[in-house]
Amino acid sequence: MSTHLPHSRVCVCVCQNASYLQRPDPDLPICVEQTVLVWLPLAFLWLCAPWHFANLCKKAAKAPLSKLYICKQVVSGLLFLTAIAELALTLAEDYGPSSDSTAQKHPAVLYTNPVLFAVSWIVVMLCQESVRRRPRAVDSGSLFVFWLLQVLCAIFQFQTLLRDALNKEEIADLPRFCLFYISYGLQLIAWVLSAIADVSPENPEARATFLSRITFNWFNSMVIKGYKRPLVQEDMWDLNEKDSSQAICQGFEDIMAIELKKARSSLQKKRNKPKTKDGHQNGLAKGVSQDVLVMEETGKKKEKKKKKKEKKDSESEYPNSWLVPTIAKTFKVAFCVLLICQPFIDKSSQAWTGYLYAVLLLVVAFLQSVILQQYFQRCFILGMKVRTALMAAVYKKALVVSNDSRKESTAGEIVNLMSADAQRFNDVTNFIHLLWSCPLQIALAIAFLWIELGPSVLAGLLVMVLMVPINGWLATKSRGFQMENMKFKDKRMKIVNDILNGIKVLKYYAWESSFEAQVQEIREQELKVMRKFAYLSSVSTFIFSCAPAIVSLATFAVFVSVSPNNILDAEKAFTSISLFNILRFPLAMLPQLISIMVQTAVSKKRLEKFLSGDDLDTMAIARDDSHSAAVSMTEGTYAWERDTEPVLKNVSLDIKPGRLVAVVGAVGSGKTSLISALLGELHSLKGRINIKGSVAFVPQQAWIQNATLKDNVLFGSDVNEERYRSVVEGCALGPDLDLLPGRDQTEIGEKGINLSGGQKQRVSLARAVYSSADVYLLDDPLSAVDSHVGKHLFERVIGPKGLLKDKTRILVTHGISFLPYVDEIVVLVNGVVSEVGSYDGLRASKGAFSEFLETYGKDESTQESDFEQIDMLPEGLEPQADGSPEDIVSSTLKRENSLRHSQRVSLRKSSSVRSKKDSDDKKGQRLIEKEAMETGRVKFSVYLQYLRSMGWCLVTWSFLFYFIQNVAIIGQNLWLSDWTDDSVKYFNTTYPNHIRDTRIGVFGALGVAQGFLVFLGTILLADGSISASRSLHTSLLSNILKVPMVFFDTTPSGRIVNRFAKDIFTVDEMIPMSFRSWILCLLGVLGTLFVICLATPIFTAVVVPMAVIYYFVQRFYVATSRQLRRLDSVSRSPIYSHFGETVSGLSVIRAYGHQQRFLKQNEDTIDQNLKSVYPWIVSNRWLAMRLESLGNLVVFFSALFAVISRDSLNSGLVGLSISYALNVTQTLNWLVRMTSELETNIVAVERVREYAEIKNEAPWITTNRPPDDWPTDGNINFENYKVRYRPELELILHGITCDIQSTEKIGIVGRTGAGKSSLTNCLFRIIEASEGQILVDGIDISTLGLHDLRSRLTIIPQDPVLFSGTLRMNLDPFEKSSDEEIWTVLELAHLKDYVRGLPTGLQHVVSEGGENLSVGQRQLLCLARALLRKSRILILDEATAAVDLETDDLIQNTIRTEFSHCTVLTIAHRLNTILDSSRVMVLDSGKIVEFDSPSVLLNNKQGHFYAMAKDAGIRGGETSKPTNMSTDL
């Protein structure tokens, strides 16, 4: 491939090198072209070949032969032929028949090259085959690079041959000339082909070629789509297999397990050395003891491994992608500045050298961009994986965590672990490599500086070293603040969670302001800490902005003063400044890195504490099927936590298969604890339990998932229509389905919000029955349902003839009427089994049970007849197809036009006249609207609102300070370029001292000024952002508390919590940071452009088109990125919602053994979220790639113009403009990133604002205030009162008119959904009237403020809600009452002894949702609350449902005595509770159908009330004595 050369040339050419380059049209010597440039690309190919060959040996599935593949192989084959032809040519010329034997033979090169080429082309063909065999490979990066090198290196020979031919006007060696150009053309074709993809799977990333992967071109389709219209979740591409949460978690779990083992064993060794502590050994055996040591050990180990593992992940795929950027950067800048300044300024050197350098600069910059972007991409993906692994690990842990550990972290805290702490790890991975690359960059920069300036660099170094301890101190301080802040955050979130869970009670009691004050108080402390933190960080900013100035000042000052010969010239000054700028980055990063590491360390501790906590002891329950008994417990002693009193003492039970066993006892006697023990939820002190077969569990408070009703019943089992129908029928759910808008496809809200208590309980029971387990644990499932429904359930499901008749059933119950039908009764007293036996046996034995019955039992006869009646009922109860009139249950339930449905479901047909399947009526199925998501640009008003809440004054001033600081930087650099011109002015003369001193002085002063300005700007911004945080949170909180109840019913609490957690976190921490960075970046870019234009005015011509391109890229990108971020936050809510749901239903999930299914569901939810996170990460890289190319062009042009106009330029300025231009890439990139970051984060303000502007209910206090002692009498008058839940729905109360006199006791009865609860809601104005009015003591309640109204009425609500806090706070949040008064009411509520017995008394801490009290005790506490309020009107809402008869009696008596002077409205669940009331109001479908005294009503044989009483087994004339029937109505 060359012209015919004499052999000697090849050896001599090295000496003639100089002459080739020292001329205006330089060229490379031919020998270099033919040896070095030929061998370079081939060497690269040979190095890569082994990897490809390794693939050939493996047996892999081949891809089918594609056209592209065939083309590639053909081109390589042709190249092979050209090489052979060239070899043949040389051989023929040397040894052929026509060869001249005397002539000199061809040089060896002409033999070696064709042979090398021929072999290489065969290698290429083999490589291409190996690529085809690689699974899912699209193209080969190494082959692409090889072809590129090959084409580039041959260019030199290309132009040499052409030049020679043109100069001599003839072609010396025609055959070789032709062969070279043919092979060059083929190589070009091969290069183009190597850049085309082979296959096309769905995900664009998978089919992207090498070129497209390094420039992120494959992402274009997403960006364009996002620009045309807002992206939605359906647009997201599927995840790569290796990025899915399942793949990630699997690896993480395995490694974590190994690590925990190691940590524990090393801890064990540590323990065994000092023999002092041995109390914890048993804990160790089970898992990790509570000792801190373990935590630290496990922690350190786990963390190291975590990082190692995740690193392994990343590095196995991409070894050392990060080493290069750091080195490349350092060298690039140093050399470029050195090289550029010379030729540009050096008038003597050839012009082409300047151009060459400018081009080289562009190429190096491009390479750096590619490598850097790949590095970032890897890091961010790694961060995403770490976050995913942690979230999944936390979720998995929550499923198995024991009660001890669960008490230590509330649900709110665990959600925090999943959101904030996992996010911290995500952030740290992006910086983790800086830990070693920062010091490396510093070292390299210093080495170059030493070469430039000699030992005087040490002065600058010294300044840097002094900075380190200062930083260390700042970091430890800020770490303390961080810890404090997290504490306050957890505390605040806990209260917010409580408020949302108990919002209804807060409204009933008008306690909102007390809780608002509590949250605000914590928030203030939080802000105080934040302010301290902000001030600290502004101090560190000050130090860092001063640093570079002081460092360069020290260095230059020393350099100039050391000897008079040291003169600063342009080359030295600007190279050093560039190097100092390189130093700036690692030095600025170090403190940030330290603080991020610190925050991560805090998060690491929290995560470890949770992840290394005890698991539930899965071995606590033996599953031995050889036992005769279905359930057996021997000598069982159990406690809720490790170090507490046992709640069950020496309990022994043996239950035979297929028996129905009832468990009875007073409140707090340990019935629920017994069930929990059988589920393995309690901490076993001694004894063992064996259960044969699978378990189904119905908890006392039904746990309902946010899914369709059918899914709730199926609970993950397969559908069997027949069984499903019989279950639905047996659990009396048929009539409910007719009422629900979508039948069993209706979506049920969070916590079952759109079902009534009874419906929830029936769904919960249906779930158990459908699961067809062997052993059923039923914790009082009949308490929440009406009496005939209770009977129906007992008969059709639980009892001796029910669906479960062959199963083993353990039933906790308060209903005496069911006891004669059970096989065995277990009586519990204070955690001890006092008696076991059959109903008759126990009655005869005259023990605790018979007393229990005597107190509540009626005389034999009535009971007998009553039970007969139950026996007779079944025929009537069979719900017939045509729904005959006597079909009591279904007709009752059909009337459940229940308040809740009308309230929350937007579309209802009139209840019972419903076409069975209304396929088009899909609207009502969705209760929970999809979370609203803003689309398009964030409105400018949002920014304005944020700035307004910061305070305009602060904003303007801080901006001014930042601006002046920028001016100072430019001034400092211009002064420096002026200083460098002195080297020309004072050439060969001594440098005057006074000039030197002014130069140094001004330079230093400008440097320090920058620091101060930044300090002031930052402090002002910090103040502003804190006041913004305060006002946004306050408006959000106070508005959420003033929002009407309907909002809470239709909005999942997860969404509201998300506003308080994630969005407020963003407002607190992210926005101030991105706002500051944005201002600094913007000013930086403007400054750079200004300086370049100052130096080379021609540059302005380039600025305009580049600005336009820049703007378009920015708009394109921001549209997509912003929407991706929104999708991210919307798809994040379900993760937390699902998590909250799981935590509240833990015992149910564990009982059914459905952990795996929930883990899978969690993985799916996380995957949905990752689908929008992944493209977002790529979109950033896509943008960076495009912007860096722009920045590199800026550098290129500024260099180019400097060369073009080099005769007219001042050397100092050129150096300045190019060292500035080198910075512009980074700053431009940051500017766009910050703009979009700011826009993304400001979305949080938008979301907070959305909830801060929801329409409120009526004002809390109006000008019209009632007298202080109102209501004095307690008269209530309803006048034609009508009400509907929402304007578009039907009426639920149809014109109620009645007068209730002072101190009357009114019982309100009616079938479910008759409007009983709505009536009370109207009194409290939870729902507002649509017509008519209610007068209390002559005052129309709609004219009063809500607080005035609600604080004067008292209600004991249906479900007892407690808040986490002290007992005292639960009774008297405003602290109006004295301790004596509180003890008095506790005594009246029969809780005094219990509270006295608690170690902390009134200060006893109630856990989240009151979980450490039994349901009965919670109910009594609500009674105490009511007693404390002493108001004249009391409303009891089905308050006695969850209480056993004894307690029920206590409550009734207390109410009779203590509230005798009040007007009492009782919504009755059991008729006997209201038989002694003065009048009974019977409601039906929102109208009053009967209203008279019980005795009158009972004698009216045709009346509604009589029918109900008959069902409940109450005979007329027995009103004097309350009946025992605990049947529920």
PDB file of N, CA, C and O in Angstrom, residues 1273-1301:
ATOM      1  N   ASP A1273     -80.323  23.874  78.671  1.00  0.00           N
ATOM      2  CA  ASP A1273     -81.363  22.848  78.874  1.00  0.00           C
ATOM      3  C   ASP A1273     -81.064  21.587  78.078  1.00  0.00           C
ATOM      4  O   ASP A1273     -81.238  20.475  78.576  1.00  0.00           O
ATOM      5  N   GLY A1274     -80.674  21.781  76.840  1.00  0.00           N
ATOM      6  CA  GLY A1274     -80.455  20.620  75.993  1.00  0.00           C
ATOM      7  C   GLY A1274     -81.688  20.220  75.219  1.00  0.00           C
ATOM      8  O   GLY A1274     -81.923  19.041  75.010  1.00  0.00           O
ATOM      9  N   ASN A1275     -82.499  21.202  74.816  1.00  0.00           N
ATOM     10  CA  ASN A1275     -83.631  20.887  73.939  1.00  0.00           C
ATOM     11  C   ASN A1275     -83.130  20.828  72.496  1.00  0.00           C
ATOM     12  O   ASN A1275     -82.359  21.692  72.078  1.00  0.00           O
ATOM     13  N   ILE A1276     -83.592  19.842  71.733  1.00  0.00           N
ATOM     14  CA  ILE A1276     -83.169  19.759  70.334  1.00  0.00           C
ATOM     15  C   ILE A1276     -84.406  19.714  69.459  1.00  0.00           C
ATOM     16  O   ILE A1276     -85.298  18.902  69.692  1.00  0.00           O
ATOM     17  N   ASN A1277     -84.477  20.623  68.486  1.00  0.00           N
ATOM     18  CA  ASN A1277     -85.626  20.626  67.567  1.00  0.00           C
ATOM     19  C   ASN A1277     -85.142  20.450  66.137  1.00  0.00           C
ATOM     20  O   ASN A1277     -84.330  21.239  65.662  1.00  0.00           O
ATOM     21  N   PHE A1278     -85.663  19.416  65.463  1.00  0.00           N
ATOM     22  CA  PHE A1278     -85.393  19.276  64.031  1.00  0.00           C
ATOM     23  C   PHE A1278     -86.591  19.850  63.302  1.00  0.00           C
ATOM     24  O   PHE A1278     -87.717  19.497  63.612  1.00  0.00           O
ATOM     25  N   GLU A1279     -86.359  20.735  62.330  1.00  0.00           N
ATOM     26  CA  GLU A1279     -87.482  21.298  61.580  1.00  0.00           C
ATOM     27  C   GLU A1279     -87.300  20.976  60.105  1.00  0.00           C
ATOM     28  O   GLU A1279     -86.421  21.533  59.458  1.00  0.00           O
ATOM     29  N   ASN A1280     -88.130  20.058  59.602  1.00  0.00           N
ATOM     30  CA  ASN A1280     -88.098  19.653  58.194  1.00  0.00           C
ATOM     31  C   ASN A1280     -86.661  19.535  57.684  1.00  0.00           C
ATOM     32  O   ASN A1280     -86.279  20.159  56.700  1.00  0.00           O
ATOM     33  N   TYR A1281     -85.896  18.710  58.385  1.00  0.00           N
ATOM     34  CA  TYR A1281     -84.457  18.685  58.138  1.00  0.00           C
ATOM     35  C   TYR A1281     -84.123  17.707  57.021  1.00  0.00           C
ATOM     36  O   TYR A1281     -84.427  16.534  57.090  1.00  0.00           O
ATOM     37  N   LYS A1282     -83.485  18.224  55.954  1.00  0.00           N
ATOM     38  CA  LYS A1282     -83.102  17.347  54.844  1.00  0.00           C
ATOM     39  C   LYS A1282     -81.598  17.478  54.642  1.00  0.00           C
ATOM     40  O   LYS A1282     -81.035  18.565  54.805  1.00  0.00           O
ATOM     41  N   VAL A1283     -80.989  16.367  54.231  1.00  0.00           N
ATOM     42  CA  VAL A1283     -79.542  16.453  54.051  1.00  0.00           C
ATOM     43  C   VAL A1283     -79.097  15.471  52.980  1.00  0.00           C
ATOM     44  O   VAL A1283     -79.700  14.418  52.792  1.00  0.00           O
ATOM     45  N   ARG A1284     -78.085  15.888  52.221  1.00  0.00           N
ATOM     46  CA  ARG A1284     -77.447  14.956  51.278  1.00  0.00           C
ATOM     47  C   ARG A1284     -75.928  15.126  51.427  1.00  0.00           C
ATOM     48  O   ARG A1284     -75.458  16.182  51.839  1.00  0.00           O
ATOM     49  N   TYR A1285     -75.216  14.041  51.060  1.00  0.00           N
ATOM     50  CA  TYR A1285     -73.764  14.091  51.275  1.00  0.00           C
ATOM     51  C   TYR A1285     -73.052  15.043  50.340  1.00  0.00           C
ATOM     52  O   TYR A1285     -72.183  15.792  50.732  1.00  0.00           O
ATOM     53  N   ARG A1286     -73.430  14.966  49.047  1.00  0.00           N
ATOM     54  CA  ARG A1286     -72.811  15.900  48.107  1.00  0.00           C
ATOM     55  C   ARG A1286     -73.925  16.393  47.202  1.00  0.00           C
ATOM     56  O   ARG A1286     -74.914  15.699  46.989  1.00  0.00           O
ATOM     57  N   PRO A1287     -73.777  17.590  46.682  1.00  0.00           N
ATOM     58  CA  PRO A1287     -74.870  18.207  45.920  1.00  0.00           C
ATOM     59  C   PRO A1287     -75.458  17.269  44.866  1.00  0.00           C
ATOM     60  O   PRO A1287     -76.661  17.288  44.622  1.00  0.00           O
ATOM     61  N   GLU A1288     -74.629  16.419  44.210  1.00  0.00           N
ATOM     62  CA  GLU A1288     -75.198  15.635  43.113  1.00  0.00           C
ATOM     63  C   GLU A1288     -75.885  14.353  43.588  1.00  0.00           C
ATOM     64  O   GLU A1288     -76.436  13.611  42.797  1.00  0.00           O
ATOM     65  N   LEU A1289     -75.820  14.062  44.887  1.00  0.00           N
ATOM     66  CA  LEU A1289     -76.391  12.797  45.377  1.00  0.00           C
ATOM     67  C   LEU A1289     -77.816  13.000  45.919  1.00  0.00           C
ATOM     68  O   LEU A1289     -78.254  14.120  46.151  1.00  0.00           O
ATOM     69  N   GLU A1290     -78.491  11.858  46.174  1.00  0.00           N
ATOM     70  CA  GLU A1290     -79.858  11.942  46.680  1.00  0.00           C
ATOM     71  C   GLU A1290     -79.861  12.288  48.164  1.00  0.00           C
ATOM     72  O   GLU A1290     -78.852  12.182  48.850  1.00  0.00           O
ATOM     73  N   LEU A1291     -81.060  12.628  48.660  1.00  0.00           N
ATOM     74  CA  LEU A1291     -81.202  12.943  50.081  1.00  0.00           C
ATOM     75  C   LEU A1291     -80.984  11.673  50.896  1.00  0.00           C
ATOM     76  O   LEU A1291     -81.355  10.582  50.480  1.00  0.00           O
ATOM     77  N   ILE A1292     -80.386  11.832  52.095  1.00  0.00           N
ATOM     78  CA  ILE A1292     -80.334  10.658  52.961  1.00  0.00           C
ATOM     79  C   ILE A1292     -81.240  10.841  54.176  1.00  0.00           C
ATOM     80  O   ILE A1292     -81.587   9.879  54.829  1.00  0.00           O
ATOM     81  N   LEU A1293     -81.572  12.075  54.489  1.00  0.00           N
ATOM     82  CA  LEU A1293     -82.611  12.291  55.504  1.00  0.00           C
ATOM     83  C   LEU A1293     -83.712  13.096  54.822  1.00  0.00           C
ATOM     84  O   LEU A1293     -83.463  14.180  54.296  1.00  0.00           O
ATOM     85  N   HIS A1294     -84.925  12.552  54.838  1.00  0.00           N
ATOM     86  CA  HIS A1294     -86.005  13.215  54.107  1.00  0.00           C
ATOM     87  C   HIS A1294     -86.887  13.989  55.064  1.00  0.00           C
ATOM     88  O   HIS A1294     -87.850  13.442  55.582  1.00  0.00           O
ATOM     89  N   GLY A1295     -86.562  15.238  55.298  1.00  0.00           N
ATOM     90  CA  GLY A1295     -87.444  16.101  56.082  1.00  0.00           C
ATOM     91  C   GLY A1295     -87.784  15.551  57.457  1.00  0.00           C
ATOM     92  O   GLY A1295     -88.916  15.189  57.731  1.00  0.00           O
ATOM     93  N   ILE A1296     -86.768  15.493  58.333  1.00  0.00           N
ATOM     94  CA  ILE A1296     -87.003  15.001  59.692  1.00  0.00           C
ATOM     95  C   ILE A1296     -87.550  16.150  60.540  1.00  0.00           C
ATOM     96  O   ILE A1296     -86.986  17.241  60.535  1.00  0.00           O
ATOM     97  N   THR A1297     -88.657  15.902  61.233  1.00  0.00           N
ATOM     98  CA  THR A1297     -89.177  16.930  62.137  1.00  0.00           C
ATOM     99  C   THR A1297     -89.461  16.269  63.472  1.00  0.00           C
ATOM    100  O   THR A1297     -90.178  15.270  63.519  1.00  0.00           O
ATOM    101  N   CYS A1298     -88.867  16.759  64.555  1.00  0.00           N
ATOM    102  CA  CYS A1298     -89.193  16.217  65.870  1.00  0.00           C
ATOM    103  C   CYS A1298     -88.665  17.167  66.941  1.00  0.00           C
ATOM    104  O   CYS A1298     -87.780  17.981  66.668  1.00  0.00           O
ATOM    105  N   ASP A1299     -89.218  17.054  68.158  1.00  0.00           N
ATOM    106  CA  ASP A1299     -88.753  17.864  69.281  1.00  0.00           C
ATOM    107  C   ASP A1299     -88.248  16.922  70.355  1.00  0.00           C
ATOM    108  O   ASP A1299     -88.942  15.979  70.735  1.00  0.00           O
ATOM    109  N   ILE A1300     -87.067  17.189  70.842  1.00  0.00           N
ATOM    110  CA  ILE A1300     -86.541  16.376  71.933  1.00  0.00           C
ATOM    111  C   ILE A1300     -86.381  17.299  73.131  1.00  0.00           C
ATOM    112  O   ILE A1300     -85.693  18.323  73.052  1.00  0.00           O
ATOM    113  N   GLN A1301     -87.078  16.942  74.258  1.00  0.00           N
ATOM    114  CA  GLN A1301     -87.083  17.833  75.418  1.00  0.00           C
ATOM    115  C   GLN A1301     -85.781  17.677  76.211  1.00  0.00           C
ATOM    116  O   GLN A1301     -85.066  16.705  76.072  1.00  0.00           O
TER     117      GLN A1301
END
